[in-house]
PDB file of C-alpha atoms in Angstrom:
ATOM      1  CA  UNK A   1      -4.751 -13.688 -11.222  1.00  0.00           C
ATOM      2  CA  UNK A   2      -3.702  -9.965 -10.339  1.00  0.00           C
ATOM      3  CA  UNK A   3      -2.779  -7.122 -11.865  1.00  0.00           C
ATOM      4  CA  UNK A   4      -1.810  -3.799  -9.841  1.00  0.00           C
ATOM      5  CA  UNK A   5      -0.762  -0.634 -11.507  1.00  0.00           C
ATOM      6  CA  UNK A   6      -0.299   2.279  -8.736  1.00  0.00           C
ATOM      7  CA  UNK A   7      -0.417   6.126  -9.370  1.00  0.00           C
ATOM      8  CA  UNK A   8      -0.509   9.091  -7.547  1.00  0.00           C
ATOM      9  CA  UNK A   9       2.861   9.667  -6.770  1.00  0.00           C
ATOM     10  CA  UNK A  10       5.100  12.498  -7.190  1.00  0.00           C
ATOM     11  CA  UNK A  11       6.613  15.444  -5.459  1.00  0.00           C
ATOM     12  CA  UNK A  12       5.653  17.024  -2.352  1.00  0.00           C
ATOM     13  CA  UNK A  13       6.433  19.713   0.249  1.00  0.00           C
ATOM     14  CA  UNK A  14       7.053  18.112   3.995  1.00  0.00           C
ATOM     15  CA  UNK A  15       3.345  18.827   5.720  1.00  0.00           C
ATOM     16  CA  UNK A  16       1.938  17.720   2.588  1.00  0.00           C
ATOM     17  CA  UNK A  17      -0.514  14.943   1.557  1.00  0.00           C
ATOM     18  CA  UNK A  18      -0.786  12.377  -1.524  1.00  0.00           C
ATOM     19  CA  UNK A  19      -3.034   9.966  -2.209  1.00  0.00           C
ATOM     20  CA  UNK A  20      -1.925   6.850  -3.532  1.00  0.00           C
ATOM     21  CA  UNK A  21      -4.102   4.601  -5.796  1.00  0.00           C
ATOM     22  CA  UNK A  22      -3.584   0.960  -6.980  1.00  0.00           C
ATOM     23  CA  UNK A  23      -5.613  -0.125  -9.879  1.00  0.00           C
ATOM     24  CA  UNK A  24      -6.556  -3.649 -10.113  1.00  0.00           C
ATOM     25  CA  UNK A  25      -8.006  -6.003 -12.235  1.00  0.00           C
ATOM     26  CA  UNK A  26      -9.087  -9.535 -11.575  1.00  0.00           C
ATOM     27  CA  UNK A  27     -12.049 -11.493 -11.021  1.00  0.00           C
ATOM     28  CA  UNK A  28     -11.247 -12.637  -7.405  1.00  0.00           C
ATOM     29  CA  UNK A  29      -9.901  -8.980  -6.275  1.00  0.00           C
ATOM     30  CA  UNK A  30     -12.445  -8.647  -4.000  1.00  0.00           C
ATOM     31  CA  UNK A  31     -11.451 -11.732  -2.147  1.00  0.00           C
ATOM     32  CA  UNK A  32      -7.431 -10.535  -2.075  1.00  0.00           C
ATOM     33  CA  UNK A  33      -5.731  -8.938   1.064  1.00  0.00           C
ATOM     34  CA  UNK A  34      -4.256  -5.567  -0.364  1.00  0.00           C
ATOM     35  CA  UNK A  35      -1.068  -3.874   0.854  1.00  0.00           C
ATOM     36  CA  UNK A  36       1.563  -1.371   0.966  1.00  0.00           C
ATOM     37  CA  UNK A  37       4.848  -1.762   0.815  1.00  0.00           C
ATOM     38  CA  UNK A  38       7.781   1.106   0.626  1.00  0.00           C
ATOM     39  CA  UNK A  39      11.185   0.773  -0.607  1.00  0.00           C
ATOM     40  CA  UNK A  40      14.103   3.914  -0.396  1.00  0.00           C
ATOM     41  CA  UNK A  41      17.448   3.552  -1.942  1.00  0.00           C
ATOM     42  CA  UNK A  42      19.433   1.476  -0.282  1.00  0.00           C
ATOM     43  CA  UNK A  43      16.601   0.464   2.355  1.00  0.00           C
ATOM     44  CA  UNK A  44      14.795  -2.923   2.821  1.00  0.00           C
ATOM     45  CA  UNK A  45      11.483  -2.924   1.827  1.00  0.00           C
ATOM     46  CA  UNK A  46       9.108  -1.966   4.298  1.00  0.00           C
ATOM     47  CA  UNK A  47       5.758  -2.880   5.617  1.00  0.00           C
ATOM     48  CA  UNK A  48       3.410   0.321   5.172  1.00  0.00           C
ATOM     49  CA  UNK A  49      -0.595  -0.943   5.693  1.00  0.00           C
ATOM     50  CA  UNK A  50      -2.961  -3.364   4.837  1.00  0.00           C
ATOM     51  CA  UNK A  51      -6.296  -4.098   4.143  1.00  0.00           C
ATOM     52  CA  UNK A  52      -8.512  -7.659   4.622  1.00  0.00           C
ATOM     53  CA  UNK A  53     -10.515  -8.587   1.902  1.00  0.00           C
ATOM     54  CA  UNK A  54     -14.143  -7.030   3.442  1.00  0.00           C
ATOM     55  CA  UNK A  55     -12.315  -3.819   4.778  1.00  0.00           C
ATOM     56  CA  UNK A  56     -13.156  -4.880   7.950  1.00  0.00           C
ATOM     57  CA  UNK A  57      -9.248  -5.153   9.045  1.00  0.00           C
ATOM     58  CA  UNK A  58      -6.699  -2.424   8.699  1.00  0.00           C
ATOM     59  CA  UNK A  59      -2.903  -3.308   9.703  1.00  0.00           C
ATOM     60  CA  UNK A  60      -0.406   0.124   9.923  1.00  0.00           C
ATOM     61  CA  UNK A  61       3.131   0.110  10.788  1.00  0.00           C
ATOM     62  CA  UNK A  62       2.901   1.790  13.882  1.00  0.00           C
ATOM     63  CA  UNK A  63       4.529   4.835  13.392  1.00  0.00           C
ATOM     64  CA  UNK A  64       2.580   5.612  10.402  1.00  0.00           C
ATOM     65  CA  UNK A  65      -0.941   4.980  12.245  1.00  0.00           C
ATOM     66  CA  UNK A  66      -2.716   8.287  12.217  1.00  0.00           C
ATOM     67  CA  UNK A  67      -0.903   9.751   9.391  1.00  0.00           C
ATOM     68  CA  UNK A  68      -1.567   6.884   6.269  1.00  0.00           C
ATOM     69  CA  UNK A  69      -5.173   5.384   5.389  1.00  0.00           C
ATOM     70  CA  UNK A  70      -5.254   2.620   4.060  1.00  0.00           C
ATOM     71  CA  UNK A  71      -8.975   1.761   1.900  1.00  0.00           C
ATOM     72  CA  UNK A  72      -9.978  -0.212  -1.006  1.00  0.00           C
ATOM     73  CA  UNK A  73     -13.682  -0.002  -2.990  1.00  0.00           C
ATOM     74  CA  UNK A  74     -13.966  -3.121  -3.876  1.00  0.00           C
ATOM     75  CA  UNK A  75     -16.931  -2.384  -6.832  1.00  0.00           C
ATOM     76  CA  UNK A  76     -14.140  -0.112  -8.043  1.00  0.00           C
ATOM     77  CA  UNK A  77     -11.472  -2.638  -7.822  1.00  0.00           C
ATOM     78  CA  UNK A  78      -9.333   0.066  -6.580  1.00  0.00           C
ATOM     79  CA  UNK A  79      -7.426   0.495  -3.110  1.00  0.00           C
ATOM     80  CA  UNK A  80      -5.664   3.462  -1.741  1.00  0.00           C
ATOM     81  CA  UNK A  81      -3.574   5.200   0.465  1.00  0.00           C
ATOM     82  CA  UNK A  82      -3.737   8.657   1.863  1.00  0.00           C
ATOM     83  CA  UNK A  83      -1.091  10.398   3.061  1.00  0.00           C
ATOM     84  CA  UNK A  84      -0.986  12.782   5.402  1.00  0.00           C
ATOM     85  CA  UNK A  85       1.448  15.304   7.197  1.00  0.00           C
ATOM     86  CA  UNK A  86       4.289  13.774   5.416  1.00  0.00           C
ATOM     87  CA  UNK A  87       8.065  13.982   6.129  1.00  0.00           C
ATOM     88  CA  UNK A  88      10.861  13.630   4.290  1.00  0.00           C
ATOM     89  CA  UNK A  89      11.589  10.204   5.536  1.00  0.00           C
ATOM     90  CA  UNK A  90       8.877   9.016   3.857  1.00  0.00           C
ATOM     91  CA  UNK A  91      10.240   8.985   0.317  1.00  0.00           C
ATOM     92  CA  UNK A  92      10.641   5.963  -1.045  1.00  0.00           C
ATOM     93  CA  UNK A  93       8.917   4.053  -3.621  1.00  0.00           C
ATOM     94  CA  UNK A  94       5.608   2.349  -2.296  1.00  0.00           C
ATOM     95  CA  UNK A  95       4.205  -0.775  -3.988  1.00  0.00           C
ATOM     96  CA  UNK A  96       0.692  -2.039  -3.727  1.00  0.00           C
ATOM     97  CA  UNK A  97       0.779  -5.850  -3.145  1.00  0.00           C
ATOM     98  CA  UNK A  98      -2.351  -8.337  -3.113  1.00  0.00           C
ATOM     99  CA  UNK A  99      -2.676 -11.502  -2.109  1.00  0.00           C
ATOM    100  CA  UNK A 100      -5.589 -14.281  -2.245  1.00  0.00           C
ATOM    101  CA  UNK A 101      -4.548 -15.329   1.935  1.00  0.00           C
ATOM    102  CA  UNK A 102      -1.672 -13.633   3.213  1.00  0.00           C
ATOM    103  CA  UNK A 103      -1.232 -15.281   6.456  1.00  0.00           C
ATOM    104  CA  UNK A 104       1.318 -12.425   7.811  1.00  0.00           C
ATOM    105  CA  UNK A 105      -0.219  -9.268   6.382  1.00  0.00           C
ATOM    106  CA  UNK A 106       2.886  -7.349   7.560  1.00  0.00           C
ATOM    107  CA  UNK A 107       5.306  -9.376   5.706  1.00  0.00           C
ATOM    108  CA  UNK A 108       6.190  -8.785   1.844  1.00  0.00           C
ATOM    109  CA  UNK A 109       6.564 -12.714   1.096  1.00  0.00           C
ATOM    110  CA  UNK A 110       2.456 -13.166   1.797  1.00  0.00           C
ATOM    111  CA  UNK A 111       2.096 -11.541  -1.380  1.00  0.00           C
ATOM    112  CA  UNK A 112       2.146 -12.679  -4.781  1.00  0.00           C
ATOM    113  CA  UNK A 113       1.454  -9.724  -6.946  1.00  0.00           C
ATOM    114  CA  UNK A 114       2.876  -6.732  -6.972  1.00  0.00           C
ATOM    115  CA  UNK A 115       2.845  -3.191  -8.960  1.00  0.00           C
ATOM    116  CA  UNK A 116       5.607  -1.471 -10.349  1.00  0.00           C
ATOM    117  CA  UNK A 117       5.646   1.028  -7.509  1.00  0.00           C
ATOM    118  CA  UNK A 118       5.076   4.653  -8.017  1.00  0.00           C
ATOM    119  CA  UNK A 119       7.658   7.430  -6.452  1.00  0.00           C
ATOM    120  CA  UNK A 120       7.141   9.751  -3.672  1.00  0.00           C
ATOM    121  CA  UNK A 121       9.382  12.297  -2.835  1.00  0.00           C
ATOM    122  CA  UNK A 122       8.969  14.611  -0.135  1.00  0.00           C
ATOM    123  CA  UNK A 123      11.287  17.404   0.348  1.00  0.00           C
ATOM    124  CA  UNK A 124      12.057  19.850   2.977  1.00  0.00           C
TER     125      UNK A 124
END
């Protein structure tokens, strides 16, 4: 009983920063684990961040810790992702996924909705 439409995406310098929204409607959102997932051509799908339901947990691939934010405003029913310093590696096309109890935040099958993704490119 969620709907996720991201935006912010587009093209960017290496060094750069984007901020990535997902839009979500639903009257349980608040209650729904939120992620991010990123896909490049020819690449499995890949775990990016999540968030818990109360904010109070944040999960990062580890690489990305430091760089990526992951947040959600739950009165908004919005979540996002900042981007920071970011390299051309990280292109790819990054989905915002929710679930009502994903049990392994870091994997793609805890979540049953998903958004159409929105592009990033980063170039050098």
């Amino acid at each position: 009983q969620v709907q996720l439409v991201e935006s912010g995406g587009g093209l960017v310098q290496a060094g750069g920063s984007l901020r990535l929204s997902c839009a979500a409607s639903g009257r349980t959102f608040s209650r729904y684990a939120i992620a991010w997932f990123r896909q490049a051509p020819g690449k499995e799908r890949e775990f990016v961040a999540a968030i818990d339901w109360s904010g109070g947990s944040t999960y990062y691939k580890e690489s990305l810790k430091g760089r990526f934010t992951i947040s959600r405003d739950n009165a908004k029913n919005t979540a996002h992702l900042q981007m920071n310093s970011l390299k051309p590696e990280d292109t790819a096309v990054y989905y915002c996924a929710a679930d009502e109890a994903a049990g392994f935040p870091h994997r793609a099958v805890s979540y049953a909705y998903w958004g159409q993704g929105t592009q990033v490119t980063v170039s050098s």
